[in-house]
mmCIF file of C-alpha atoms in Angstrom:
data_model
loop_
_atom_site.group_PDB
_atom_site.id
_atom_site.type_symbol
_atom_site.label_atom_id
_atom_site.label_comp_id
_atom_site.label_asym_id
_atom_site.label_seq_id
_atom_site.Cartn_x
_atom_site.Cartn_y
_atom_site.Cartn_z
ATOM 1 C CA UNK A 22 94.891 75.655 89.477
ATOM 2 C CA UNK A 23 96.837 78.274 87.279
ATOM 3 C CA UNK A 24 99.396 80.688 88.035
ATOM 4 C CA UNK A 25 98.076 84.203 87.775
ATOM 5 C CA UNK A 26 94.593 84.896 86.946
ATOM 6 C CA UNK A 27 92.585 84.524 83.481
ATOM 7 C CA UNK A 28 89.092 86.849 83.470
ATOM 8 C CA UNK A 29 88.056 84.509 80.639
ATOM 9 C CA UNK A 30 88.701 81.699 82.475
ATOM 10 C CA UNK A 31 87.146 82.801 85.180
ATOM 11 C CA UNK A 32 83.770 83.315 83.313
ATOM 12 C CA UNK A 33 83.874 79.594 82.120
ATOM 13 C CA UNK A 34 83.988 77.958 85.709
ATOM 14 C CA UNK A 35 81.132 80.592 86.593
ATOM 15 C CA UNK A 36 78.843 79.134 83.468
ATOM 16 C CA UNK A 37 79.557 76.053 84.803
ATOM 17 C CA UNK A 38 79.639 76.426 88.550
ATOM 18 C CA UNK A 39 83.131 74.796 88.815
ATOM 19 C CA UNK A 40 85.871 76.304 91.430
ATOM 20 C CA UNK A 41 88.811 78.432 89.731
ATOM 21 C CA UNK A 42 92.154 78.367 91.639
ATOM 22 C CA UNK A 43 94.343 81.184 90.431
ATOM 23 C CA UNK A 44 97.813 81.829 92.211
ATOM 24 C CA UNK A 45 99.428 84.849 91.617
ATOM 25 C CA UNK A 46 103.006 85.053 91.169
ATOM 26 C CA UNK A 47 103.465 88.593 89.143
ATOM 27 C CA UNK A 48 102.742 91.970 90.469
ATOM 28 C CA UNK A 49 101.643 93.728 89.483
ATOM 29 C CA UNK A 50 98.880 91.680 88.262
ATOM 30 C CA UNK A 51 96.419 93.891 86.327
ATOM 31 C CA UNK A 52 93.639 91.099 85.269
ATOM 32 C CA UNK A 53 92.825 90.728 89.087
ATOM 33 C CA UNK A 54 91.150 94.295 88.480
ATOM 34 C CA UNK A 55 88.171 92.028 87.083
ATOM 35 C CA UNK A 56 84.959 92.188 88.061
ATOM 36 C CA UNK A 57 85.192 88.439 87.760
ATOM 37 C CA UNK A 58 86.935 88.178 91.052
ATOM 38 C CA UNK A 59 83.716 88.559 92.751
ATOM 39 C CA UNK A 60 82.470 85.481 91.353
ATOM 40 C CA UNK A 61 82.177 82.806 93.815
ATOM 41 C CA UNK A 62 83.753 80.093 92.131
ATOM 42 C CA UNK A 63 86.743 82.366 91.553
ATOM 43 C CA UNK A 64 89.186 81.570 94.320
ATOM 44 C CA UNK A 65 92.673 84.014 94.342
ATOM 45 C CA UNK A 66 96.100 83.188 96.134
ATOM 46 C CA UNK A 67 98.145 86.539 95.835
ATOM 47 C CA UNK A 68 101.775 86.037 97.093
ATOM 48 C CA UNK A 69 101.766 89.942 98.017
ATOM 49 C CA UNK A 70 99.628 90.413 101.110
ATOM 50 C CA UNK A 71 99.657 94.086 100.685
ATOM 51 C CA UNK A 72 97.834 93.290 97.131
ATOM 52 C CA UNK A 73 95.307 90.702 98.855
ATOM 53 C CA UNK A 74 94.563 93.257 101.062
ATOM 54 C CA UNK A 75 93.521 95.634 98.451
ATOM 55 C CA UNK A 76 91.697 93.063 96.218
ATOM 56 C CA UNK A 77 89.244 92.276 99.253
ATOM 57 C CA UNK A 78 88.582 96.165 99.792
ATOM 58 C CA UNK A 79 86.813 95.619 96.304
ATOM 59 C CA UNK A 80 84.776 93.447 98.427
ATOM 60 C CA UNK A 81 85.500 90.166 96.641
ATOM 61 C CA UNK A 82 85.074 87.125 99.134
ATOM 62 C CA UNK A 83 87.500 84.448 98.207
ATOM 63 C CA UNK A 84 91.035 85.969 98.252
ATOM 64 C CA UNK A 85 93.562 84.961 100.303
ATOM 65 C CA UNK A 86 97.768 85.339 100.869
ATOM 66 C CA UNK A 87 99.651 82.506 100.251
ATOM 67 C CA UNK A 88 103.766 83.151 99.786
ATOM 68 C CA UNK A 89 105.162 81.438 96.380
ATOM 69 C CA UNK A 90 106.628 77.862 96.942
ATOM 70 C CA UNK A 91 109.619 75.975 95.483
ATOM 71 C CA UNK A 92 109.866 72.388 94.548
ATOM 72 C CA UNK A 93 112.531 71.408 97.154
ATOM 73 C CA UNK A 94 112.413 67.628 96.555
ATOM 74 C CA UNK A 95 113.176 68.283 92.763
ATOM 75 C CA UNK A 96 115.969 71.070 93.247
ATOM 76 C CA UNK A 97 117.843 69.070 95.967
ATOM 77 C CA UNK A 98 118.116 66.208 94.216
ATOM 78 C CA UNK A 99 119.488 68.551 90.705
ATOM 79 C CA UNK A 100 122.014 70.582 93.452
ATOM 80 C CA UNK A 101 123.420 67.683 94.612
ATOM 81 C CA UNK A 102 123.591 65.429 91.006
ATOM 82 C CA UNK A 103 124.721 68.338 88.967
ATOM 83 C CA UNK A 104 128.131 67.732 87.305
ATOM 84 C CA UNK A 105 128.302 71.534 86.345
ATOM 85 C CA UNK A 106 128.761 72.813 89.444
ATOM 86 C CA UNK A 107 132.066 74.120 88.612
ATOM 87 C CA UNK A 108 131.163 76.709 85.833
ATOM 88 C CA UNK A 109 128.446 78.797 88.091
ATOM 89 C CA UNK A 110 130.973 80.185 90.943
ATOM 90 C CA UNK A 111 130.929 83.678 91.324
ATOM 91 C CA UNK A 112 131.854 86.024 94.446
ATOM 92 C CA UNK A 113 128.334 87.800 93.984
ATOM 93 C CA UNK A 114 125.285 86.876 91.128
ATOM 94 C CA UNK A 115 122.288 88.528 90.235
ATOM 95 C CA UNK A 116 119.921 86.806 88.506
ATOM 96 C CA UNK A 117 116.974 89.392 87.035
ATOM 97 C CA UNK A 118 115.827 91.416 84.507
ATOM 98 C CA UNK A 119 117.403 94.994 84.469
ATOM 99 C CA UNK A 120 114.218 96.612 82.399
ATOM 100 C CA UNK A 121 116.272 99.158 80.018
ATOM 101 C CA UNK A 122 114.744 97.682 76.999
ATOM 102 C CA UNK A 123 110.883 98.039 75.970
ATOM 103 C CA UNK A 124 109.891 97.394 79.333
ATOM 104 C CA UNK A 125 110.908 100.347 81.126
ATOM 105 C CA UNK A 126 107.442 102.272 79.434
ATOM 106 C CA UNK A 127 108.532 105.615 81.794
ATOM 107 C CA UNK A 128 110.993 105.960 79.428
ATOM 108 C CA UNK A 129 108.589 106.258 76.292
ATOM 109 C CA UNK A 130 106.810 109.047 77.708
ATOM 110 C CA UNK A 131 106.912 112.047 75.475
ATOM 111 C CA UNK A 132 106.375 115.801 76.353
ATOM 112 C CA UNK A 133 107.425 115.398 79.628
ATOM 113 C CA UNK A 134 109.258 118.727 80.694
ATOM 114 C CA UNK A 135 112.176 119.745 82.743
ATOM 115 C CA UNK A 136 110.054 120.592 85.757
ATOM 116 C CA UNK A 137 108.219 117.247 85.506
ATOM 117 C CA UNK A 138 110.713 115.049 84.820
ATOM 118 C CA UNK A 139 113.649 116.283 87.670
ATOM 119 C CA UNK A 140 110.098 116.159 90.158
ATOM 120 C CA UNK A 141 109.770 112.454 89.393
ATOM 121 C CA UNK A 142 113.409 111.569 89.708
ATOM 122 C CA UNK A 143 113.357 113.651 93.023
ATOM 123 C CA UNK A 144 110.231 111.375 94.231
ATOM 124 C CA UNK A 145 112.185 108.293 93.114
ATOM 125 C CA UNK A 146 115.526 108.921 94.781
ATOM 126 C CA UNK A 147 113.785 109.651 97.539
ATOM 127 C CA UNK A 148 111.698 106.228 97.467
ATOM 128 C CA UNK A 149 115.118 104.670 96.835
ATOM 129 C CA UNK A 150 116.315 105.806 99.997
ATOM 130 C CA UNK A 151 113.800 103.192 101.986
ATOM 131 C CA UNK A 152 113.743 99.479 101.601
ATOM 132 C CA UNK A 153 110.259 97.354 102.214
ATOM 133 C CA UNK A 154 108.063 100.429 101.989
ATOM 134 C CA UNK A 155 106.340 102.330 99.044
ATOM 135 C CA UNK A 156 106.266 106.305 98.531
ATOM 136 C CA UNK A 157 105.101 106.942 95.626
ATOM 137 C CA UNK A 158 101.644 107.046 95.489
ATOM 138 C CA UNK A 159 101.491 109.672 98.964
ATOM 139 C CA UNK A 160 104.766 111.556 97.712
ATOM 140 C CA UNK A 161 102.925 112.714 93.985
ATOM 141 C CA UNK A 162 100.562 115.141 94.397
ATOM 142 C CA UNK A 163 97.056 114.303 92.409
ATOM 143 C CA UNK A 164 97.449 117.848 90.420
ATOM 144 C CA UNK A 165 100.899 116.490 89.616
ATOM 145 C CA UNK A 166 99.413 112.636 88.859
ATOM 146 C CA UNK A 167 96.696 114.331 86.305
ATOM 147 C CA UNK A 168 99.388 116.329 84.341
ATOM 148 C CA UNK A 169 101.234 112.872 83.706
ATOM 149 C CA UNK A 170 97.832 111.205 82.653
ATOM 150 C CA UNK A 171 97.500 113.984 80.486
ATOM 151 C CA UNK A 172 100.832 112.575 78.839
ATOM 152 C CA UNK A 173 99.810 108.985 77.964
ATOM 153 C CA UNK A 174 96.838 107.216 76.845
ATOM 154 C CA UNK A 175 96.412 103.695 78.528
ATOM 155 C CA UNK A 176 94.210 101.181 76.405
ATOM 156 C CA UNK A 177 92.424 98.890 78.889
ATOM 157 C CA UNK A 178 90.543 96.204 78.961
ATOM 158 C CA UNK A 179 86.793 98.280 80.021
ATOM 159 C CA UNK A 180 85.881 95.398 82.406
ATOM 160 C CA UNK A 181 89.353 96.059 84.537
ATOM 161 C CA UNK A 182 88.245 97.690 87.872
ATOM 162 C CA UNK A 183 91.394 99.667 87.111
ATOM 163 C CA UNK A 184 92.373 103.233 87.057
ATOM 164 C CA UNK A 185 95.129 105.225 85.117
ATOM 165 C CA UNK A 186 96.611 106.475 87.896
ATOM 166 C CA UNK A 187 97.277 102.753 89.673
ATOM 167 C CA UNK A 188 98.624 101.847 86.198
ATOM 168 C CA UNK A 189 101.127 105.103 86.149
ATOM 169 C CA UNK A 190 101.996 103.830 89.734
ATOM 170 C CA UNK A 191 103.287 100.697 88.495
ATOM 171 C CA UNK A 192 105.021 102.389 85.612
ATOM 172 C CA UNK A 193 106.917 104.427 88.302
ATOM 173 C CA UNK A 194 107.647 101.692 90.543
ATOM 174 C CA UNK A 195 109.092 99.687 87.678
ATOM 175 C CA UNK A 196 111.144 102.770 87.000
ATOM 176 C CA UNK A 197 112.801 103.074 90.170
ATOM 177 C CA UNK A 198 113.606 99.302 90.259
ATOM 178 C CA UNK A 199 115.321 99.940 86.768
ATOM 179 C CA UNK A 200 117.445 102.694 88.619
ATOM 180 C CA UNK A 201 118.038 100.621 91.453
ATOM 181 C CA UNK A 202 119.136 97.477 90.213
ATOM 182 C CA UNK A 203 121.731 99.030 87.723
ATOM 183 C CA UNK A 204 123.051 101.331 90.505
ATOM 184 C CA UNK A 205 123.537 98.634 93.527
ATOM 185 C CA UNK A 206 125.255 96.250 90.057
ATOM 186 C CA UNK A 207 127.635 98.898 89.363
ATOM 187 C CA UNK A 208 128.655 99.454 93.183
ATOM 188 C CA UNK A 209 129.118 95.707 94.120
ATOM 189 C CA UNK A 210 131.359 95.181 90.521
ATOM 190 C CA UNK A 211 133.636 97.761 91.809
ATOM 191 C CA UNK A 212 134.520 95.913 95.012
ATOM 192 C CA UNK A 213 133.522 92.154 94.580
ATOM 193 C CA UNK A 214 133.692 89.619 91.607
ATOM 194 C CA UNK A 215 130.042 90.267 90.179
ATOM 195 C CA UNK A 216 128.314 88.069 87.281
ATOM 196 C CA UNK A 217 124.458 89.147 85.969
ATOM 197 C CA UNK A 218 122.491 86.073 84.560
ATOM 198 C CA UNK A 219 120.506 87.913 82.599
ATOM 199 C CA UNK A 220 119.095 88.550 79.012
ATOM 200 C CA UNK A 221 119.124 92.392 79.326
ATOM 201 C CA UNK A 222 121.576 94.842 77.793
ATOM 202 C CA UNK A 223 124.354 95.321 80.213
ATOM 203 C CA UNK A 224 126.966 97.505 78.412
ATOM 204 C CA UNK A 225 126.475 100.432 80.976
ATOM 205 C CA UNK A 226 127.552 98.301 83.446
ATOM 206 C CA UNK A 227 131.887 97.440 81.758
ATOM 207 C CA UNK A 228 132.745 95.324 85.376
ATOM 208 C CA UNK A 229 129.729 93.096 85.496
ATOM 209 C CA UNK A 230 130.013 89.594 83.709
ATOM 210 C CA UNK A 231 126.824 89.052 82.053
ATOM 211 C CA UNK A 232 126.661 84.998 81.767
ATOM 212 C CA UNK A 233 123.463 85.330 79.700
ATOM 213 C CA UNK A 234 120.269 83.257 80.048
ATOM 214 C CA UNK A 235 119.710 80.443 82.464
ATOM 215 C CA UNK A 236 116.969 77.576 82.208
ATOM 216 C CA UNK A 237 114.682 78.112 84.932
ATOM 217 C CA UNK A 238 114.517 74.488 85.948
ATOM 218 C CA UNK A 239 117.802 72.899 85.091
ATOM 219 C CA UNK A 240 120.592 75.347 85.541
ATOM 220 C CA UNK A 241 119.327 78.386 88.023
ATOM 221 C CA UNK A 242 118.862 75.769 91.311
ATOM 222 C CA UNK A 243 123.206 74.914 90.437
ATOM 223 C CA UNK A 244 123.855 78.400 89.761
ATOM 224 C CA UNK A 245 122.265 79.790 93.478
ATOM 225 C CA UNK A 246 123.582 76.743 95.112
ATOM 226 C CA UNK A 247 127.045 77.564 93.960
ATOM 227 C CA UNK A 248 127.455 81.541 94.034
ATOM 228 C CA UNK A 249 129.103 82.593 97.278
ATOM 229 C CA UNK A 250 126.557 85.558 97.944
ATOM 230 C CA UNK A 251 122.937 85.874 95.608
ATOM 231 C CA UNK A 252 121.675 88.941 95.582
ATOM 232 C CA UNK A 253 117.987 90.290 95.506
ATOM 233 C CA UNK A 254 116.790 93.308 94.473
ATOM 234 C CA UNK A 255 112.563 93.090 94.922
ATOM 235 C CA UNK A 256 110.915 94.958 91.913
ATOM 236 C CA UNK A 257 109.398 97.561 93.760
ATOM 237 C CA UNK A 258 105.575 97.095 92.084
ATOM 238 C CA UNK A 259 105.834 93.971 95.104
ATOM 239 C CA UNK A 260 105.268 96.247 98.256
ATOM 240 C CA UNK A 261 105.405 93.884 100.849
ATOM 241 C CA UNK A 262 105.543 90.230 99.238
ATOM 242 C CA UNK A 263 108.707 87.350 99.164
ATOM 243 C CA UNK A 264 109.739 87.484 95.266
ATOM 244 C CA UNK A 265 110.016 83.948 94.281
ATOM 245 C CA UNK A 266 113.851 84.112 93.267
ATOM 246 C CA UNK A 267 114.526 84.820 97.137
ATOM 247 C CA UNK A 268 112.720 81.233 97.469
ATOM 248 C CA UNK A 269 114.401 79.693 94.596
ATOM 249 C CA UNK A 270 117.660 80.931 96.049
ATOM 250 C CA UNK A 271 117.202 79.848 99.389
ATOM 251 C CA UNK A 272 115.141 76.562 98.013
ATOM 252 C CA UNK A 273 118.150 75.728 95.960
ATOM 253 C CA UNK A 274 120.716 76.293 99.582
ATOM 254 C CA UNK A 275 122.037 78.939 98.081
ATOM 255 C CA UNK A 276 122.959 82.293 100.316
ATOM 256 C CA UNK A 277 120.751 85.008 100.136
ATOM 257 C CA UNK A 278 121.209 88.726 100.898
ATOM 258 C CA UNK A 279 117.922 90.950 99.998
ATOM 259 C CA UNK A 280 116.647 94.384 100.171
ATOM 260 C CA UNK A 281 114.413 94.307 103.791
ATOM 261 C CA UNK A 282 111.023 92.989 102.352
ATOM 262 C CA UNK A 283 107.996 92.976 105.226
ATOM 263 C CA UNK A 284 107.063 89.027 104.479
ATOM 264 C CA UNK A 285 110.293 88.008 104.210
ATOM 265 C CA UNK A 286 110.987 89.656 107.810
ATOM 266 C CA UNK A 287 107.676 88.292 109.227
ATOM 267 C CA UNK A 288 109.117 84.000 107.550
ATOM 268 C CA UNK A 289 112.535 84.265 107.628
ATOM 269 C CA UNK A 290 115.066 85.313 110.135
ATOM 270 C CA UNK A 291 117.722 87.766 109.749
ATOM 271 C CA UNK A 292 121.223 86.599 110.106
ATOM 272 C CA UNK A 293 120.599 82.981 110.394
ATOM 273 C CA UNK A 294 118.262 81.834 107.428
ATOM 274 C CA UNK A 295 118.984 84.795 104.995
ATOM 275 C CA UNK A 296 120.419 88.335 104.982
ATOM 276 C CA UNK A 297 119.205 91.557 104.409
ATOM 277 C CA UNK A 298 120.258 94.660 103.517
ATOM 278 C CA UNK A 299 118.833 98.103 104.882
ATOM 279 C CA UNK A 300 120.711 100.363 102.519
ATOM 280 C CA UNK A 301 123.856 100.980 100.093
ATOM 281 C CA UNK A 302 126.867 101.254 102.714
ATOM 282 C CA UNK A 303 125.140 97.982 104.297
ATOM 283 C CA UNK A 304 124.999 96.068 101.140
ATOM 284 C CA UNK A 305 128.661 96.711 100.889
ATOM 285 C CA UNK A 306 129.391 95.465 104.463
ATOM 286 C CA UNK A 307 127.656 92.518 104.692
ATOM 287 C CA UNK A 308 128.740 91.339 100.973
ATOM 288 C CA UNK A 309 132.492 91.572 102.083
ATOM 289 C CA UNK A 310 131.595 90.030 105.653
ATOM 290 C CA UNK A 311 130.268 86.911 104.301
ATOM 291 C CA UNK A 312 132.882 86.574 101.564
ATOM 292 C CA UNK A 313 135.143 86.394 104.649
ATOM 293 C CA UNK A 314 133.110 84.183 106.537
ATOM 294 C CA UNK A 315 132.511 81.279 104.673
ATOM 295 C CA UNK A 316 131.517 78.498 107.279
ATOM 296 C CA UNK A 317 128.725 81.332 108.966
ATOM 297 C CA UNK A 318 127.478 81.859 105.560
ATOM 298 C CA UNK A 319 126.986 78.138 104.749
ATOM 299 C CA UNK A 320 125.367 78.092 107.855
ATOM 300 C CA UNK A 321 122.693 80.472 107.265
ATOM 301 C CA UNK A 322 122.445 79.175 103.374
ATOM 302 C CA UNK A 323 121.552 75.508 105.390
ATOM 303 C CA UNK A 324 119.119 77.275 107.642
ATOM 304 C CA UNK A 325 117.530 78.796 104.689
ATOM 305 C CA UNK A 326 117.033 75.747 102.950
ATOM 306 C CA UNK A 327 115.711 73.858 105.680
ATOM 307 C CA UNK A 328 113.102 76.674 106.371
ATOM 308 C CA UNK A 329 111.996 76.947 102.343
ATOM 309 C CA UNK A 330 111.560 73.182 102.679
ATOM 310 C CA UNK A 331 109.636 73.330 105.710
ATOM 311 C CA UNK A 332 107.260 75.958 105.145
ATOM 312 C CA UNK A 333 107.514 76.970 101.598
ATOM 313 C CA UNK A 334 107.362 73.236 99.918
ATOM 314 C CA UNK A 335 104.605 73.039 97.197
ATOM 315 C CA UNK A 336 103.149 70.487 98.831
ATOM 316 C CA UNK A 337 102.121 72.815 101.562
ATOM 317 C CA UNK A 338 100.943 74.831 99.537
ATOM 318 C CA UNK A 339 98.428 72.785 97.616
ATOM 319 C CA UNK A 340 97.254 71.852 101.022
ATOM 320 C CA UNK A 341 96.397 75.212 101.514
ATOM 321 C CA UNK A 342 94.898 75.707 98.469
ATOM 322 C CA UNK A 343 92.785 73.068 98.022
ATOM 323 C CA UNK A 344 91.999 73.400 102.258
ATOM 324 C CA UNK A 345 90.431 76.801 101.951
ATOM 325 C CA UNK A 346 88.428 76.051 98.620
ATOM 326 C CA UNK A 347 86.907 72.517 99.606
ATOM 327 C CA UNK A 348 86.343 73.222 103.112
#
């Protein structure tokens, strides 16, 4: 099994009539868009059930939702051994990419005009406004979509099931997470002790510490175990799925407070495993509640933990996996 899916990969177990397990962890996740997916040794985990949902439309048989999974053994053993506790407390950390470089591609659109441009940051604030549900794609008109497209020039594989105006969709989406991140950063540094872990230009942002890069698997599980509050802020291409740093942070015991994701409603429970946030003035409130309350937020940071290790293990997970494709 892989993480994310190969086409060309793919075509090799189909030549030779062996099962491929792909799990994806990225969305969006543009190779799914193969026609390869309808093979029937190709067998796809999406984390995103929203996207699962959509891939079997295509009518592709073996696709299935299954959440991401953290190593809990592994990380509770480096949380509780780590001698370096000391240098990751913060008030409030963010850990995440903040897209202002070459990633944010909305900005490298040329010949947009006035008209266009304050129409799309109208359709974004507005998206902005709701947490855990997606706008976009109803809120642009398809006269409006085919102007854009007239803009831009997308060079795609031509055996992606894939059109340009899913692709400008994620473009968008990417955009408003770009807006969003930087925005809710600049609000928390002005009332709370805020640090970014990040590798992203953060000089718009004067009251955030940026701490720089973290190793995935040696320093990140210390760092959410030992920041009083972790926040998440779900790129918005994931429309309903659990990001995995919402796992990783509660994996690790760390306290989480997220934006209101549907799966993360449906596994977790409000207020006593993790917290969520519904909108700006609530972020606020419930940041400078649980600084206050430090034995309830342990509480629900233990609660977390326990859940992520008893549901979200990767040993269930390869149960699953390997349950549904040698059954």
């Amino acid at each position: 099994p892989l993480m994310n899916y190969l086409p060309v990969l793919a075509k090799i177990s189909f030549k030779r009539r062996l099962a491929y397990i792909a799990w994806i962890s990225d969305s969006p996740n543009y190779t799914t868009y193969s026609e390869m997916i309808h093979s029937p040794y190709s067998y796809i985990f999406h984390f995103d059930r929203s996207e699962a949902e959509n891939l079997k439309r295509t009518g592709a048989r073996n696709i299935y939702h299954l959440p991401l999974a953290v190593n809990t053994r592994r990380v509770k053993q480096l949380t509780e051994s780590s001698a370096v506790q000391n240098a990751y407390k913060a008030d409030v950390s963010f850990l995440g990419n903040l897209y202002q470089d070459e990633y944010n591609f909305f900005e490298q659109i040329k010949g947009l005009t006035a008209y266009q441009r304050g129409f799309i940051d109208a359709v974004l604030r507005a998206q902005l406004q709701f947490q855990g549900c997606d706008l976009l794609e109803e809120a642009i008109p398809k006269p409006f979509m085919s102007e854009l497209l007239g803009l831009v020039k997308f060079n795609l594989d031509s055996e992606l099931m894939l059109s340009d105006e899913k692709v400008m969709l994620g473009i968008l989406r990417k955009n408003a997470t770009v807006i969003e991140r930087k925005e809710i950063l600049e609000l928390l540094s002005e009332h709370f002790q805020t640090v970014l872990y990040s590798q992203s230009d953060s000089s718009m942002l004067p009251l955030v510490e940026n701490r720089g890069y973290l190793d995935y698997s040696t320093q990140m599980p210390v760092m959410f175990n030992q920041s009083s509050i972790n926040i998440n802020i779900t790129l918005r291409c994931i429309l309903s799925g659990i990001s995995l740093r919402a796992l990783d942070i509660m994996g690790a015991g760390g306290f989480l407070l997220s934006n209101y994701q549907p799966e993360l409603a449906e596994f977790f429970e409000d207020g006593k495993e993790m917290v969520m946030f519904y909108d700006r003035k609530d972020l606020l409130e419930k940041t400078r509640y649980y600084l206050l309350h430090d034995d309830e937020r342990r509480e629900i940071a233990a609660n977390g933990r326990k859940k992520v290790e008893e549901l979200f293990d990767y040993s269930y997970a390869w149960e699953r996996i390997f349950g549904e494709v040698f059954k």
